[in-house]
XYZ file of C-alpha atoms in Angstrom:
690
model
C -0.209 0.490 -0.113
C 1.209 3.681 -0.893
C 3.139 5.375 1.962
C 4.194 9.327 2.880
C 7.320 10.650 3.566
C 6.967 14.097 5.063
C 10.355 16.407 6.367
C 10.626 19.390 7.419
C 14.543 20.723 6.579
C 15.324 23.786 9.048
C 17.726 25.762 10.740
C 19.949 23.817 13.265
C 17.273 22.613 16.106
C 18.718 22.522 19.479
C 19.433 19.543 20.448
C 16.966 18.739 23.526
C 13.513 19.688 21.772
C 14.629 16.999 19.297
C 12.812 14.113 20.803
C 10.049 15.795 22.103
C 9.344 17.139 18.534
C 9.403 13.420 17.292
C 7.313 12.668 20.156
C 4.991 15.336 18.545
C 5.314 15.155 15.536
C 4.118 11.313 16.056
C 0.974 12.462 17.969
C -0.268 15.025 16.178
C 0.049 13.019 13.004
C -1.949 10.278 14.383
C -4.715 12.602 15.821
C -4.899 14.111 12.520
C -4.863 11.154 10.016
C -7.405 9.445 12.150
C -9.991 12.145 12.304
C -9.359 12.049 8.759
C -10.244 8.845 8.141
C -7.896 7.235 7.200
C -5.741 3.918 8.436
C -2.353 2.710 7.821
C 0.625 -0.158 9.421
C 3.095 2.096 10.457
C 4.033 5.429 11.793
C 7.654 6.217 12.215
C 9.050 10.250 13.437
C 12.555 10.530 13.520
C 14.362 14.081 14.227
C 17.872 15.476 14.002
C 19.627 18.282 14.120
C 18.020 20.062 10.768
C 14.724 17.484 10.218
C 12.453 16.608 11.407
C 10.625 13.311 8.911
C 7.576 10.993 8.797
C 6.912 8.065 7.504
C 3.684 6.419 7.417
C 3.361 2.849 5.783
C 0.289 1.260 4.358
C -1.689 4.488 3.537
C -5.243 3.533 1.409
C -5.142 5.843 -1.919
C -8.287 7.541 -0.533
C -11.307 7.211 2.215
C -13.934 5.122 1.677
C -17.354 6.207 1.722
C -19.131 7.258 4.096
C -22.756 6.947 5.296
C -23.408 8.295 9.048
C -26.524 8.388 10.563
C -27.311 11.101 12.845
C -30.525 11.125 15.033
C -32.911 13.870 15.193
C -35.162 15.033 17.286
C -39.476 12.411 17.725
C -41.617 12.861 14.497
C -44.236 14.773 17.236
C -41.297 17.478 18.383
C -42.054 20.914 17.830
C -41.821 22.447 14.442
C -38.775 24.810 14.957
C -37.427 21.774 16.632
C -37.473 20.080 13.223
C -36.240 23.218 11.149
C -32.849 23.226 13.317
C -32.199 20.237 12.679
C -33.193 20.418 8.633
C -30.426 23.541 9.140
C -27.867 21.146 10.249
C -27.962 18.092 7.875
C -28.718 20.131 5.289
C -31.704 17.989 4.285
C -35.108 18.667 3.559
C -38.776 16.914 5.347
C -38.559 14.298 3.285
C -35.135 12.808 2.912
C -35.078 12.121 6.879
C -35.931 8.676 8.024
C -38.606 8.131 11.262
C -37.953 5.064 13.177
C -39.918 4.169 16.089
C -41.201 7.420 16.162
C -37.887 9.087 15.731
C -36.245 11.426 12.930
C -33.226 10.129 11.101
C -30.839 11.800 9.205
C -28.982 9.437 6.843
C -25.856 11.196 5.051
C -23.261 10.492 2.743
C -20.404 11.661 1.916
C -17.587 10.490 -0.782
C -14.186 9.246 0.325
C -11.106 11.943 -0.509
C -7.620 11.351 -2.245
C -5.202 11.279 0.951
C -2.855 13.321 -1.242
C -5.479 15.300 -0.460
C -5.997 14.946 3.403
C -2.291 15.039 3.849
C -1.661 18.196 2.361
C -4.148 19.548 4.831
C -2.979 17.766 8.096
C 0.401 18.691 7.259
C -0.132 22.558 6.733
C -2.459 22.199 10.309
C 0.698 20.997 11.840
C 3.085 23.140 10.865
C 1.248 26.489 12.290
C -0.024 24.250 15.425
C 3.598 22.890 16.094
C 3.755 22.940 19.996
C 7.735 23.820 19.929
C 8.504 25.185 23.186
C 10.367 28.357 21.658
C 9.564 29.317 18.392
C 10.614 32.244 15.687
C 9.990 34.451 12.849
C 11.650 35.244 10.223
C 11.195 37.381 7.073
C 8.381 38.794 5.999
C 5.875 35.357 6.914
C 3.590 34.466 9.813
C 4.874 30.885 10.158
C 6.190 30.257 13.175
C 9.100 27.320 14.132
C 11.951 26.268 16.503
C 14.101 27.726 13.478
C 13.482 28.882 9.486
C 12.347 26.716 7.378
C 14.065 25.612 4.280
C 12.483 22.905 2.127
C 9.023 20.633 3.015
C 9.393 17.131 1.455
C 6.101 15.578 1.037
C 6.222 12.834 -0.622
C 2.624 9.885 -1.226
C 2.687 7.210 -3.271
C 5.878 8.276 -4.959
C 4.017 11.432 -6.505
C 4.650 15.128 -4.470
C 2.043 16.198 -2.784
C 1.210 19.914 -4.140
C 0.773 22.793 -1.293
C 2.749 25.584 0.197
C 2.889 26.785 3.587
C 3.347 30.644 4.179
C 5.502 30.794 0.803
C 8.028 27.013 0.768
C 6.395 25.104 -1.795
C 6.187 20.951 -1.041
C 8.607 19.088 -3.217
C 10.826 15.906 -3.002
C 13.794 17.073 -2.680
C 16.170 17.010 0.290
C 20.255 18.297 1.240
C 22.596 15.801 3.104
C 25.422 17.014 5.150
C 26.343 21.162 6.142
C 29.223 20.640 5.200
C 30.573 17.180 4.171
C 27.917 16.363 1.261
C 27.646 16.686 -2.010
C 25.695 20.083 -2.239
C 23.412 18.927 -4.727
C 19.893 19.151 -3.773
C 18.693 15.445 -3.484
C 15.805 14.376 -5.205
C 13.938 11.119 -3.394
C 10.796 8.763 -4.104
C 10.187 6.371 -0.900
C 11.753 6.215 2.504
C 14.268 3.925 1.499
C 15.628 6.601 -1.299
C 15.400 9.262 1.234
C 17.417 6.939 3.893
C 20.563 6.000 1.444
C 21.312 8.996 -0.338
C 21.307 11.220 2.950
C 23.326 8.551 4.184
C 25.889 8.282 1.129
C 25.889 12.689 1.746
C 26.787 11.661 5.679
C 23.581 11.969 7.348
C 21.887 10.055 9.609
C 18.193 10.644 10.906
C 17.845 8.231 13.794
C 19.048 8.958 16.693
C 19.453 6.202 18.022
C 21.860 5.233 14.383
C 23.556 8.617 15.797
C 24.154 7.336 19.042
C 25.678 3.819 18.526
C 28.212 5.591 15.960
C 28.950 8.076 18.561
C 29.933 4.976 21.445
C 31.318 2.168 18.673
C 34.003 4.876 18.262
C 34.939 6.841 21.047
C 35.121 3.897 22.613
C 37.273 2.712 19.895
C 39.230 6.073 20.167
C 39.850 5.112 23.842
C 40.896 1.992 23.830
C 43.901 2.887 21.188
C 45.131 4.399 24.121
C 44.323 2.559 26.686
C 41.778 4.210 27.707
C 38.065 4.044 28.647
C 35.357 6.850 27.994
C 33.349 7.847 31.103
C 29.240 7.113 30.745
C 27.157 9.429 30.824
C 23.282 9.018 29.212
C 22.426 12.096 29.249
C 25.728 14.132 27.109
C 24.739 11.273 24.869
C 21.465 12.568 24.064
C 22.660 15.526 23.486
C 25.789 15.160 21.142
C 23.895 12.971 19.329
C 21.453 15.818 18.344
C 24.034 17.469 17.547
C 25.713 16.708 14.202
C 24.217 14.835 11.808
C 27.728 12.080 10.840
C 28.331 12.329 14.837
C 32.775 11.837 14.418
C 34.301 10.753 18.005
C 37.995 12.932 18.489
C 39.636 11.817 21.471
C 41.861 15.010 22.970
C 44.324 16.130 25.320
C 44.488 18.748 28.479
C 46.982 20.015 30.379
C 47.789 17.760 33.733
C 48.218 19.858 36.165
C 44.404 20.516 36.127
C 43.686 16.909 37.387
C 44.518 18.192 40.977
C 41.015 20.181 40.518
C 38.150 17.813 41.935
C 37.076 15.164 39.201
C 33.398 15.921 39.244
C 34.467 19.520 38.696
C 36.649 18.554 35.972
C 33.686 16.177 34.329
C 30.713 18.601 34.937
C 32.941 22.069 33.417
C 33.773 19.529 30.186
C 30.126 18.716 29.903
C 28.186 22.126 30.446
C 30.253 24.566 29.114
C 32.295 22.053 25.086
C 29.590 19.011 26.157
C 33.173 16.833 26.367
C 32.870 13.309 27.613
C 35.396 12.228 30.528
C 37.991 10.170 30.196
C 39.374 7.385 32.906
C 42.686 5.113 32.620
C 41.165 1.963 33.908
C 45.063 1.015 35.214
C 44.642 4.719 37.924
C 41.913 5.584 40.221
C 40.463 9.479 38.851
C 40.060 10.774 35.104
C 42.804 10.806 32.406
C 44.576 14.036 30.580
C 42.077 13.494 27.648
C 38.612 14.633 26.768
C 36.551 12.870 23.944
C 34.352 15.927 21.464
C 32.171 14.826 18.821
C 32.380 16.481 15.778
C 30.614 17.307 12.846
C 32.704 16.497 10.316
C 35.519 14.198 9.390
C 38.700 16.090 9.397
C 41.353 15.414 6.459
C 43.979 14.949 9.643
C 42.557 12.996 11.358
C 40.995 15.662 13.575
C 44.334 16.851 15.021
C 42.906 20.178 14.483
C 40.138 20.411 16.049
C 41.516 17.884 19.359
C 44.219 21.168 20.019
C 41.258 24.084 19.205
C 39.125 22.187 21.659
C 41.319 21.178 23.955
C 43.007 25.288 24.236
C 39.301 25.933 25.262
C 38.955 23.744 27.815
C 41.989 24.339 29.098
C 40.192 28.588 29.810
C 36.993 27.036 31.040
C 39.181 25.030 33.682
C 41.279 27.664 34.563
C 37.969 29.734 35.374
C 36.975 26.469 37.623
C 40.839 26.664 39.294
C 40.164 30.165 39.796
C 36.952 29.367 41.849
C 38.587 26.160 43.828
C 41.451 27.940 45.165
C 39.306 31.480 46.085
C 36.928 29.419 48.501
C 39.478 27.319 49.809
C 40.387 31.004 51.164
C 36.976 31.896 52.151
C 35.592 28.959 53.854
C 32.854 27.773 56.515
C 32.402 30.481 58.469
C 31.939 33.741 56.153
C 29.359 31.837 54.016
C 27.258 30.353 56.400
C 27.092 33.913 57.825
C 25.774 34.521 54.394
C 23.616 31.584 54.501
C 21.187 34.458 57.068
C 20.218 36.587 53.915
C 18.805 34.198 51.879
C 15.395 33.381 51.941
C 14.486 29.521 51.527
C 10.807 30.310 51.325
C 9.195 32.969 52.495
C 7.277 31.364 54.883
C 9.902 29.070 55.780
C 12.339 31.873 56.387
C 15.946 31.601 55.650
C 18.680 28.831 55.078
C 20.226 29.374 57.932
C 17.300 28.978 59.890
C 16.639 25.973 58.082
C 20.173 24.936 58.619
C 19.343 25.236 63.065
C 16.430 23.477 62.144
C 18.485 20.275 59.557
C 21.125 20.778 62.845
C 18.822 20.032 65.690
C 16.526 17.303 64.307
C 19.893 15.585 62.898
C 21.230 15.351 66.676
C 17.120 13.614 67.368
C 17.418 11.304 64.680
C 21.161 10.554 65.673
C 21.025 7.344 67.923
C 17.914 6.061 66.060
C 20.406 5.134 63.411
C 23.389 4.523 65.406
C 25.399 7.714 64.835
C 27.340 9.856 66.604
C 25.401 12.633 67.431
C 28.171 15.795 67.426
C 28.791 14.194 63.831
C 25.454 14.754 62.713
C 24.849 18.453 64.705
C 27.993 19.562 62.962
C 27.686 17.919 59.698
C 23.787 19.282 59.455
C 25.053 22.404 60.159
C 27.944 22.527 57.242
C 25.758 21.171 54.709
C 24.252 23.855 52.789
C 27.686 26.250 52.990
C 28.413 26.012 49.765
C 25.657 26.935 48.042
C 27.712 30.734 49.214
C 30.711 29.303 46.920
C 31.956 30.372 44.144
C 31.856 26.738 42.319
C 28.684 25.881 43.318
C 27.399 29.572 41.377
C 28.594 28.280 38.795
C 28.159 24.696 38.803
C 24.517 23.755 41.454
C 25.212 20.186 40.456
C 28.421 20.399 42.365
C 26.142 21.054 45.664
C 27.272 19.271 48.279
C 29.820 17.281 46.470
C 32.351 20.128 46.824
C 30.956 20.603 50.652
C 32.603 16.967 51.064
C 35.264 18.381 49.674
C 36.305 21.549 51.406
C 34.755 19.996 54.685
C 37.533 17.233 53.913
C 39.959 20.210 53.602
C 39.431 22.110 56.899
C 39.675 18.773 58.832
C 36.791 17.844 59.534
C 36.414 13.428 59.674
C 35.690 10.918 56.832
C 31.964 10.797 58.389
C 31.119 14.579 58.536
C 32.513 15.582 54.973
C 30.420 12.264 53.411
C 27.306 13.203 55.382
C 27.576 16.611 53.651
C 28.480 15.512 50.086
C 25.701 12.580 50.069
C 23.126 14.038 52.799
C 21.206 14.948 49.113
C 20.471 11.898 48.165
C 18.591 9.866 47.367
C 17.138 12.272 44.783
C 15.555 9.952 42.719
C 14.722 5.907 41.876
C 18.237 5.195 40.777
C 20.582 7.735 43.383
C 22.113 5.416 45.341
C 20.727 5.039 49.285
C 23.708 6.258 52.050
C 24.181 4.131 54.765
C 26.818 5.451 56.640
C 24.858 6.471 60.158
C 26.291 10.380 59.857
C 25.180 10.402 56.710
C 21.825 8.603 56.956
C 20.724 11.305 60.186
C 21.174 14.261 58.213
C 20.053 13.465 54.821
C 16.654 12.077 56.995
C 17.222 16.163 58.684
C 17.271 17.627 55.381
C 14.346 16.155 53.547
C 12.036 15.681 56.879
C 12.742 19.709 57.092
C 11.350 19.715 53.726
C 8.313 18.169 53.582
C 7.375 18.905 57.707
C 7.829 22.360 56.398
C 6.286 22.508 53.592
C 2.871 20.816 54.777
C 3.030 22.991 57.464
C 2.118 26.312 55.484
C 0.143 24.094 52.593
C 1.939 23.704 50.634
C 1.347 20.203 48.912
C 1.403 18.739 45.961
C -1.958 18.400 44.159
C -2.515 16.395 40.775
C 0.472 16.376 38.729
C 1.844 19.830 40.369
C 4.816 19.103 42.757
C 6.655 22.350 42.275
C 8.853 21.589 45.701
C 10.058 17.957 45.198
C 8.001 16.931 47.986
C 6.861 13.067 46.846
C 10.990 12.966 45.971
C 11.509 13.797 49.133
C 9.103 11.753 50.433
C 10.767 8.556 48.839
C 13.824 9.579 49.532
C 12.393 9.434 53.115
C 11.399 5.876 52.970
C 14.067 4.538 50.902
C 16.133 5.680 53.421
C 14.841 4.125 56.140
C 13.561 0.295 54.336
C 17.633 0.308 52.673
C 19.088 0.779 55.884
C 16.050 -1.201 57.840
C 16.164 2.092 60.499
C 13.764 1.053 63.075
C 11.672 4.332 63.852
C 7.934 5.613 64.651
C 7.302 8.266 62.078
C 5.109 10.193 64.298
C 7.315 10.356 67.055
C 10.990 10.004 66.278
C 10.289 11.855 62.475
C 7.211 13.903 62.379
C 6.221 15.503 65.385
C 10.490 16.412 66.703
C 10.462 18.092 63.260
C 6.994 19.756 63.817
C 8.337 21.041 67.466
C 10.987 22.490 65.602
C 9.194 24.341 62.381
C 6.506 25.911 64.863
C 9.055 27.297 67.602
C 10.449 29.481 64.659
C 7.363 30.984 64.630
C 8.118 31.055 60.904
C 4.239 29.130 59.540
C 1.914 32.130 59.782
C -1.373 29.766 60.769
C -1.916 27.664 63.390
C -0.884 24.039 63.010
C -3.392 21.257 64.357
C -0.316 19.481 64.858
C -2.552 16.399 65.517
C -4.193 16.852 61.715
C -0.265 17.380 59.854
C 1.315 14.283 60.826
C -1.812 12.659 59.947
C -1.151 14.237 56.681
C 1.727 13.076 56.318
C 1.561 8.969 57.489
C -0.910 9.332 54.906
C 1.694 10.905 52.208
C 4.054 8.393 53.010
C 1.388 5.589 52.721
C 1.338 6.500 49.242
C 4.746 6.453 48.469
C 5.284 3.681 50.707
C 2.852 2.129 48.253
C 4.762 3.583 45.289
C 7.382 1.790 46.381
C 6.155 -1.388 46.441
C 3.947 -1.427 43.531
C 6.665 -1.036 41.335
C 8.104 -4.396 42.660
C 5.401 -6.291 42.159
C 3.165 -5.917 45.608
C -0.422 -5.158 45.587
C -1.592 -1.896 46.669
C -4.260 -3.347 48.355
C -1.743 -5.389 50.990
C 0.160 -2.366 51.652
C -3.425 -0.535 52.624
C -4.402 -3.483 54.922
C -1.751 -3.045 56.447
C -1.776 1.293 57.092
C -5.004 0.479 58.415
C -3.191 -1.146 61.705
C -2.073 2.442 62.384
C 1.610 1.285 62.619
C 3.983 4.143 60.947
C 6.696 1.789 61.143
C 7.984 1.683 58.182
C 10.504 -1.665 58.362
C 7.634 -3.802 60.191
C 4.956 -2.273 57.625
C 6.938 -4.216 54.996
C 7.677 -7.142 56.048
C 4.133 -7.642 57.043
C 3.277 -7.034 53.552
C 5.616 -9.117 52.216
C 4.374 -12.099 54.962
C 0.892 -11.611 54.157
C 1.577 -11.401 49.905
C 2.707 -14.942 50.315
C -0.083 -16.067 52.720
C -2.742 -15.104 50.199
C -0.541 -16.479 47.507
C -1.974 -19.990 49.144
C -5.126 -21.827 49.176
C -5.361 -21.607 52.641
C -5.134 -18.245 52.421
C -7.028 -17.580 49.442
C -10.192 -19.791 51.327
C -10.093 -17.739 54.736
C -9.713 -13.937 53.181
C -12.941 -15.535 50.943
C -14.728 -16.922 54.651
C -13.392 -13.760 56.006
C -15.464 -11.337 53.812
C -18.341 -13.716 54.024
C -18.317 -13.085 58.689
C -17.791 -9.697 57.287
C -20.490 -9.658 55.811
C -23.134 -11.055 57.754
C -21.799 -8.934 60.971
C -22.022 -5.545 58.843
C -25.765 -6.927 58.442
C -25.957 -7.696 62.156
C -24.523 -4.342 63.375
C -27.190 -1.604 61.376
C -29.537 -3.849 63.128
C -28.267 -2.680 66.512
C -25.063 -3.170 68.612
C -23.780 -6.785 68.149
C -23.293 -9.707 70.917
C -19.659 -9.029 72.805
C -18.545 -11.736 75.366
C -17.329 -15.417 75.903
C -17.977 -17.789 72.863
C -19.709 -20.740 74.354
C -19.043 -24.664 73.867
C -21.781 -26.211 75.224
C -25.116 -25.098 73.835
C -27.149 -28.374 73.870
C -27.238 -29.679 70.704
C -23.712 -27.547 69.450
C -23.099 -28.419 66.272
C -18.989 -29.869 66.523
C -17.689 -27.242 63.532
C -19.117 -24.820 66.114
C -17.057 -25.855 68.741
C -13.836 -26.683 66.535
C -13.965 -22.948 65.343
C -14.364 -21.653 69.056
C -11.438 -23.474 70.483
C -9.126 -23.234 66.701
C -9.816 -19.478 66.938
C -8.493 -19.096 70.869
C -5.144 -21.027 69.751
C -5.098 -19.085 66.667
C -5.075 -15.817 68.855
C -2.448 -17.222 71.169
C -0.163 -18.262 68.262
C -1.000 -14.596 66.455
C 0.140 -12.608 69.302
C 3.104 -14.796 70.414
C 4.082 -14.113 66.637
C 3.596 -10.612 66.873
C 5.488 -10.270 70.035
C 8.954 -10.892 68.460
C 7.369 -9.881 64.605
C 7.717 -13.018 62.863
C 5.066 -12.287 60.621
C 6.122 -15.669 58.185
C 4.928 -17.531 61.739
C 1.405 -15.374 62.482
C 0.532 -16.424 58.508
C 0.954 -19.564 59.512
C -1.265 -19.832 62.603
C -4.417 -17.944 60.516
C -3.890 -20.662 57.951
C -5.141 -23.219 60.920
C -8.480 -21.528 60.801
C -9.157 -21.594 57.394
C -10.543 -24.904 57.370
C -12.234 -25.015 60.259
C -13.922 -21.688 59.080
C -15.422 -23.593 55.901
C -16.810 -26.449 57.895
C -18.794 -23.730 60.048
C -19.588 -21.892 56.990
C -21.170 -25.327 55.414
C -22.819 -26.813 58.496
C -24.104 -24.227 60.792
C -26.349 -21.312 60.246
C -25.679 -18.551 61.943
C -29.147 -16.587 62.358
C -30.904 -19.191 64.165
C -33.732 -18.602 65.161
C -32.222 -19.291 69.038
C -31.597 -16.057 70.210
C -28.502 -17.483 72.550
C -27.561 -20.204 69.485
C -27.562 -16.620 67.131
C -25.591 -14.439 69.836
C -23.055 -17.195 70.108
C -22.170 -17.230 66.493
C -21.683 -13.743 65.807
C -19.822 -14.052 68.839
C -17.768 -16.490 67.015
C -18.000 -14.789 63.847
C -15.988 -11.891 65.802
C -13.794 -13.185 66.860
C -12.077 -14.497 63.908
C -12.790 -10.922 62.106
C -10.486 -9.456 65.138
C -8.269 -12.437 64.967
C -7.459 -11.846 61.510
C -7.789 -8.493 62.711
C -4.672 -8.420 64.520
C -2.441 -9.141 61.329
C -4.015 -6.692 58.961
C -7.315 -5.690 58.143
C -8.157 -8.305 55.234
C -11.258 -5.929 54.939
C -9.288 -3.773 52.085
C -7.698 -6.497 50.034
C -9.667 -7.051 46.681
C -10.908 -10.892 46.054
């Protein structure tokens, strides 16, 4: 079937916008082609430095003829309603069809040539394309990210004729700006288009450009027994800067290796888009860099490497200046300036935040096995580097530079490491600190953020989370779980943080501490649910455990894991069904009045054996469950519950709960209440689906 090939050729598209543009082109084309009544087999988009490309395979030559039935008013409707319907459809009364007292209009439409629909669709997409930033050029009114030079549009081997703001469509594209032949390239379909561009040094697929970069970069490094430092973000960016990427290995002045490697690597990345290189036989970086050029130089890239080396030296000289000057200033001066930096208008300055973090880290330290003095000191140094020259130049180095400066100032490794790593973990893939002092400061930092913004009612809403509170809460959860920290969030984390926030008088509204703690607990429950769901656990099991009111995250996770394993067995699944049946009976009786309470009797006249058996089984299960819960042996607690499965099944098969004899009915309701109560010590089974 016919193929559509569209290329919008322009001046250079910023690398950061290319992949988003490819997704937007795919979305817009899909929506508009569907709306036009077209179907297809495959739709693919590509983005590069100078072109957006769309390929649609399997389009029909034309849309089919259509008949649409439109429901109108009743035949007995007022004349005004009928007249309005006739105006809407363009039909006469005689052309309407009456069925079951209702009028219908049958609207017929002839199919349209796909080429005509494509011309309209492309015009709509180009004019409505959602670039983050766009511009106008010349005397036209069209807006695009950069001036459009050509529009290639070919359907079934022929040009689709149209014009957008003076730019006429054709079947011509261009190769590489410098390496190509310079002649216009006339193409007939996508295979021809791709082949001609590759002959003219253009790779349209970003995956191909990335592969070329990695293969040639690693080969260039290996030739000198070096290794490329992987950087996926930088790879994405440089793949959008060159249509024919050519990695070149260069040398830098070895004296710059005295700088921290993070400084060198970030300076290379941010300012020059260079990859760092290391010698696998040594620690740290090698005195080299790898630049991705957009040309194949005749001298093998020697001149390019030398020129880039000079530029890099200038950049690293700036970094060395900041490094040297920062060491002359130090923490006391930086901390003194924190009082002039507002953290948030309602939460005070950075200096006041540091006071809170320091006090909170001291309280948390014993809970995580950290030294209280070191934890407080690390917290009080943790934000100072925000005022350093290096972090002002490279905000990404906050914490990292503080760690270097703390070590140079003579502080212990534990303190320096805590300053360096207290922002961690910053995302789901980030490493979780395990050093006790670091954990104490990291928890204090994140808890202060969470409690502070919740206290001033700046909670996340929907998809909006401007202060990254979800990330902070997930960081707390991961710190606690990965380090198996046993603490009660309400008493050991929330309460001290709330007290510190309110004692500083920065919150300008009356804070209900219990309500605030409850909101935070619910928020953490949601974050834990997300984390466990990503690990394959069911959200309803987390809810069933959280319903018990426990806020020890380690214990909660162990309960959830044990509960999941139990419900995966036949005993667990059947007992859950029995629990729900018992709960339904009890809920129905509760609507009539209070449920009977007291001891279950086992010596009533004509009492069924199944009832007596269940009564003794519940008693035994209660003893076993309570003993298991006391030692946090949740697997044993589930095993104890499993013993109830057969007696519960037998009870429901042999016993009628709603007996006409009041004494029998009350006794059986008490027994079901005990079953629910024993199971409820382990989890709220009522919240479990199934």
